[in-house]
Amino acid sequence: MLNSATAKTVSALKISSITTRHKIALGIVIALVCSYVAVNFVLASSHYKTLHAPHANYRLKVANTPAQRMEGLSARTSMATHDGMLFDFNTPVKSCFWMRDMLFPLDIIWLDSGRRVVHVQPGLSPKTYPKTYCTPVAAQYVVELNAGQAQSAGLNVGVVVGF
């Protein structure tokens, strides 16, 4: 049996030990929450880029996974005038697009790795599916905008854009 002084010391050590464990656990939880918030902030901000065309700017949703690329803008009923989608293939490739499950017409603009327009397919109707539209040269990026926006923004072959 422990005497009173020893029992108090053991009890104080247990409380101190629990408090230290709780502090460590709380610190770990706070660090994990902060990391989660920071990663999600970076990921959320990387899901959009701004296309700087000669006569307009566009907010582009980035589609850089196979699933995002396959879905594209399909099944949406409309899109804001200065919105669009950016497909980043990470390396120049010859790519083809179709209007499967599209509900509004699009302009499709292919860009090389230097962000120079290499091909434009304007005014594609959803009724053209299953026809595919391909770039004649390799392109790293593809931008989809509402039909008519490529012309009004000055997006012609040879134009260099930024994002």
mmCIF file of C-alpha atoms in Angstrom:
data_model
loop_
_atom_site.group_PDB
_atom_site.id
_atom_site.type_symbol
_atom_site.label_atom_id
_atom_site.label_comp_id
_atom_site.label_asym_id
_atom_site.label_seq_id
_atom_site.Cartn_x
_atom_site.Cartn_y
_atom_site.Cartn_z
ATOM 1 C CA MET A 1 0.000 0.000 0.000
ATOM 2 C CA LEU A 2 1.223 3.500 -0.867
ATOM 3 C CA ASN A 3 1.513 6.157 1.756
ATOM 4 C CA SER A 4 -0.360 9.435 1.253
ATOM 5 C CA ALA A 5 2.627 11.417 -0.095
ATOM 6 C CA THR A 6 3.574 8.671 -2.577
ATOM 7 C CA ALA A 7 -0.049 8.287 -3.718
ATOM 8 C CA LYS A 8 -0.261 12.061 -4.381
ATOM 9 C CA THR A 9 3.009 11.968 -6.328
ATOM 10 C CA VAL A 10 1.845 8.991 -8.422
ATOM 11 C CA SER A 11 -1.515 10.682 -8.993
ATOM 12 C CA ALA A 12 0.181 13.956 -10.016
ATOM 13 C CA LEU A 13 2.454 12.042 -12.440
ATOM 14 C CA LYS A 14 -0.578 10.316 -14.000
ATOM 15 C CA ILE A 15 -2.383 13.658 -14.467
ATOM 16 C CA SER A 16 0.774 15.270 -15.852
ATOM 17 C CA SER A 17 1.291 12.286 -18.156
ATOM 18 C CA ILE A 18 -2.302 12.392 -19.399
ATOM 19 C CA THR A 19 -2.098 16.138 -19.945
ATOM 20 C CA THR A 20 1.107 15.724 -21.958
ATOM 21 C CA ARG A 21 -0.449 12.953 -24.042
ATOM 22 C CA HIS A 22 -3.516 15.091 -24.620
ATOM 23 C CA LYS A 23 -1.341 18.045 -25.614
ATOM 24 C CA ILE A 24 0.560 15.879 -28.099
ATOM 25 C CA ALA A 25 -2.654 14.397 -29.486
ATOM 26 C CA LEU A 26 -4.221 17.843 -29.766
ATOM 27 C CA GLY A 27 -1.106 19.141 -31.507
ATOM 28 C CA ILE A 28 -1.238 16.277 -33.992
ATOM 29 C CA VAL A 29 -4.953 16.851 -34.641
ATOM 30 C CA ILE A 30 -4.379 20.587 -35.191
ATOM 31 C CA ALA A 31 -1.469 19.870 -37.555
ATOM 32 C CA LEU A 32 -3.574 17.372 -39.534
ATOM 33 C CA VAL A 33 -6.501 19.793 -39.804
ATOM 34 C CA CYS A 34 -4.193 22.615 -40.942
ATOM 35 C CA SER A 35 -2.569 20.313 -43.502
ATOM 36 C CA TYR A 36 -5.972 19.196 -44.791
ATOM 37 C CA VAL A 37 -7.162 22.791 -45.174
ATOM 38 C CA ALA A 38 -3.922 23.860 -46.899
ATOM 39 C CA VAL A 39 -3.958 20.937 -49.345
ATOM 40 C CA ASN A 40 -7.616 21.492 -50.209
ATOM 41 C CA PHE A 41 -6.994 25.216 -50.723
ATOM 42 C CA VAL A 42 -4.135 24.481 -53.134
ATOM 43 C CA LEU A 43 -6.153 21.805 -54.948
ATOM 44 C CA ALA A 44 -9.222 24.022 -55.198
ATOM 45 C CA SER A 45 -7.223 26.930 -56.590
ATOM 46 C CA SER A 46 -5.443 24.649 -59.065
ATOM 47 C CA HIS A 47 -8.792 23.447 -60.475
ATOM 48 C CA TYR A 48 -9.251 26.790 -62.243
ATOM 49 C CA LYS A 49 -7.031 28.887 -64.459
ATOM 50 C CA THR A 50 -7.645 32.194 -66.163
ATOM 51 C CA LEU A 51 -7.175 32.270 -69.926
ATOM 52 C CA HIS A 52 -5.868 35.644 -71.077
ATOM 53 C CA ALA A 53 -6.941 36.002 -74.718
ATOM 54 C CA PRO A 54 -6.329 39.134 -76.832
ATOM 55 C CA HIS A 55 -9.838 40.567 -76.286
ATOM 56 C CA ALA A 56 -11.202 38.773 -73.202
ATOM 57 C CA ASN A 57 -10.361 36.672 -70.157
ATOM 58 C CA TYR A 58 -12.008 33.348 -69.323
ATOM 59 C CA ARG A 59 -12.251 31.335 -66.116
ATOM 60 C CA LEU A 60 -11.393 27.767 -67.100
ATOM 61 C CA LYS A 61 -12.115 24.681 -65.061
ATOM 62 C CA VAL A 62 -9.116 22.360 -65.410
ATOM 63 C CA ALA A 63 -9.779 18.786 -66.514
ATOM 64 C CA ASN A 64 -6.515 16.931 -65.997
ATOM 65 C CA THR A 65 -7.576 13.419 -65.009
ATOM 66 C CA PRO A 66 -8.950 10.840 -67.452
ATOM 67 C CA ALA A 67 -12.354 10.894 -65.710
ATOM 68 C CA GLN A 68 -12.557 14.706 -65.816
ATOM 69 C CA ARG A 69 -11.519 14.717 -69.470
ATOM 70 C CA MET A 70 -14.138 12.112 -70.373
ATOM 71 C CA GLU A 71 -16.913 14.055 -68.628
ATOM 72 C CA GLY A 72 -15.817 17.466 -69.892
ATOM 73 C CA LEU A 73 -18.782 19.835 -70.074
ATOM 74 C CA SER A 74 -21.320 17.127 -70.847
ATOM 75 C CA ALA A 75 -24.769 17.152 -69.253
ATOM 76 C CA ARG A 76 -24.618 20.866 -68.386
ATOM 77 C CA THR A 77 -27.433 22.964 -69.744
ATOM 78 C CA SER A 78 -25.317 26.110 -70.165
ATOM 79 C CA MET A 79 -22.137 27.885 -69.173
ATOM 80 C CA ALA A 80 -21.442 31.503 -68.220
ATOM 81 C CA THR A 81 -20.151 33.638 -71.096
ATOM 82 C CA HIS A 82 -16.609 33.955 -69.745
ATOM 83 C CA ASP A 83 -16.267 30.412 -68.415
ATOM 84 C CA GLY A 84 -14.796 27.389 -70.125
ATOM 85 C CA MET A 85 -12.826 24.198 -69.683
ATOM 86 C CA LEU A 86 -9.100 23.551 -70.020
ATOM 87 C CA PHE A 87 -7.776 20.105 -70.878
ATOM 88 C CA ASP A 88 -4.069 19.839 -69.979
ATOM 89 C CA PHE A 89 -2.434 16.747 -71.471
ATOM 90 C CA ASN A 90 0.998 17.543 -69.910
ATOM 91 C CA THR A 91 2.677 16.868 -73.258
ATOM 92 C CA PRO A 92 1.723 17.602 -76.873
ATOM 93 C CA VAL A 93 -0.605 14.945 -78.345
ATOM 94 C CA LYS A 94 -2.971 14.682 -81.280
ATOM 95 C CA SER A 95 -6.347 14.731 -79.573
ATOM 96 C CA CYS A 96 -9.911 14.368 -80.764
ATOM 97 C CA PHE A 97 -13.108 15.666 -79.181
ATOM 98 C CA TRP A 98 -16.796 14.929 -79.650
ATOM 99 C CA MET A 99 -20.048 16.503 -78.516
ATOM 100 C CA ARG A 100 -21.386 13.488 -76.605
ATOM 101 C CA ASP A 101 -24.031 14.482 -74.025
ATOM 102 C CA MET A 102 -23.515 18.186 -74.795
ATOM 103 C CA LEU A 103 -26.539 20.434 -74.500
ATOM 104 C CA PHE A 104 -25.105 23.655 -75.957
ATOM 105 C CA PRO A 105 -22.665 24.526 -78.784
ATOM 106 C CA LEU A 106 -18.939 25.038 -78.226
ATOM 107 C CA ASP A 107 -15.780 26.416 -79.774
ATOM 108 C CA ILE A 108 -12.794 24.102 -79.312
ATOM 109 C CA ILE A 109 -9.310 25.657 -79.383
ATOM 110 C CA TRP A 110 -6.095 23.603 -79.433
ATOM 111 C CA LEU A 111 -2.869 25.140 -78.062
ATOM 112 C CA ASP A 112 0.714 23.907 -78.310
ATOM 113 C CA SER A 113 3.101 23.720 -75.332
ATOM 114 C CA GLY A 114 3.949 27.414 -75.838
ATOM 115 C CA ARG A 115 0.225 28.241 -75.545
ATOM 116 C CA ARG A 116 0.016 29.222 -79.198
ATOM 117 C CA VAL A 117 -3.284 28.480 -80.935
ATOM 118 C CA VAL A 118 -2.671 25.686 -83.470
ATOM 119 C CA HIS A 119 -6.263 24.839 -84.417
ATOM 120 C CA VAL A 120 -9.777 26.206 -83.853
ATOM 121 C CA GLN A 121 -13.029 24.338 -84.407
ATOM 122 C CA PRO A 122 -15.796 26.938 -83.982
ATOM 123 C CA GLY A 123 -19.510 26.531 -83.387
ATOM 124 C CA LEU A 124 -19.798 22.807 -82.768
ATOM 125 C CA SER A 125 -23.414 21.781 -82.287
ATOM 126 C CA PRO A 126 -24.417 18.986 -79.917
ATOM 127 C CA LYS A 127 -26.186 17.472 -82.939
ATOM 128 C CA THR A 128 -22.809 16.624 -84.515
ATOM 129 C CA TYR A 129 -22.256 13.669 -82.148
ATOM 130 C CA PRO A 130 -20.811 11.049 -82.828
ATOM 131 C CA LYS A 131 -18.532 12.932 -85.231
ATOM 132 C CA THR A 132 -15.081 13.651 -83.758
ATOM 133 C CA TYR A 133 -12.990 16.777 -84.213
ATOM 134 C CA CYS A 134 -9.227 16.361 -84.168
ATOM 135 C CA THR A 135 -6.269 18.678 -84.281
ATOM 136 C CA PRO A 136 -4.018 18.240 -87.347
ATOM 137 C CA VAL A 137 -0.928 18.861 -85.171
ATOM 138 C CA ALA A 138 0.018 17.866 -81.632
ATOM 139 C CA ALA A 139 -1.347 20.139 -78.911
ATOM 140 C CA GLN A 140 -0.751 20.152 -75.168
ATOM 141 C CA TYR A 141 -3.854 22.129 -74.208
ATOM 142 C CA VAL A 142 -7.435 22.217 -75.411
ATOM 143 C CA VAL A 143 -9.877 24.943 -74.419
ATOM 144 C CA GLU A 144 -13.647 24.691 -74.717
ATOM 145 C CA LEU A 145 -15.643 27.920 -74.755
ATOM 146 C CA ASN A 146 -19.208 28.830 -75.599
ATOM 147 C CA ALA A 147 -19.760 28.958 -79.359
ATOM 148 C CA GLY A 148 -18.708 32.318 -80.798
ATOM 149 C CA GLN A 149 -16.276 33.157 -78.012
ATOM 150 C CA ALA A 150 -13.123 32.140 -79.915
ATOM 151 C CA GLN A 151 -13.811 34.735 -82.599
ATOM 152 C CA SER A 152 -14.884 37.506 -80.226
ATOM 153 C CA ALA A 153 -11.832 36.885 -77.993
ATOM 154 C CA GLY A 154 -9.432 36.986 -80.961
ATOM 155 C CA LEU A 155 -8.420 33.340 -80.687
ATOM 156 C CA ASN A 156 -7.067 32.564 -84.165
ATOM 157 C CA VAL A 157 -4.288 30.207 -85.283
ATOM 158 C CA GLY A 158 -0.924 31.693 -84.322
ATOM 159 C CA VAL A 159 -2.185 33.765 -81.367
ATOM 160 C CA VAL A 160 -0.347 33.171 -78.086
ATOM 161 C CA VAL A 161 -2.428 33.220 -74.899
ATOM 162 C CA GLY A 162 -1.588 33.103 -71.224
ATOM 163 C CA PHE A 163 -2.921 31.305 -68.168
#
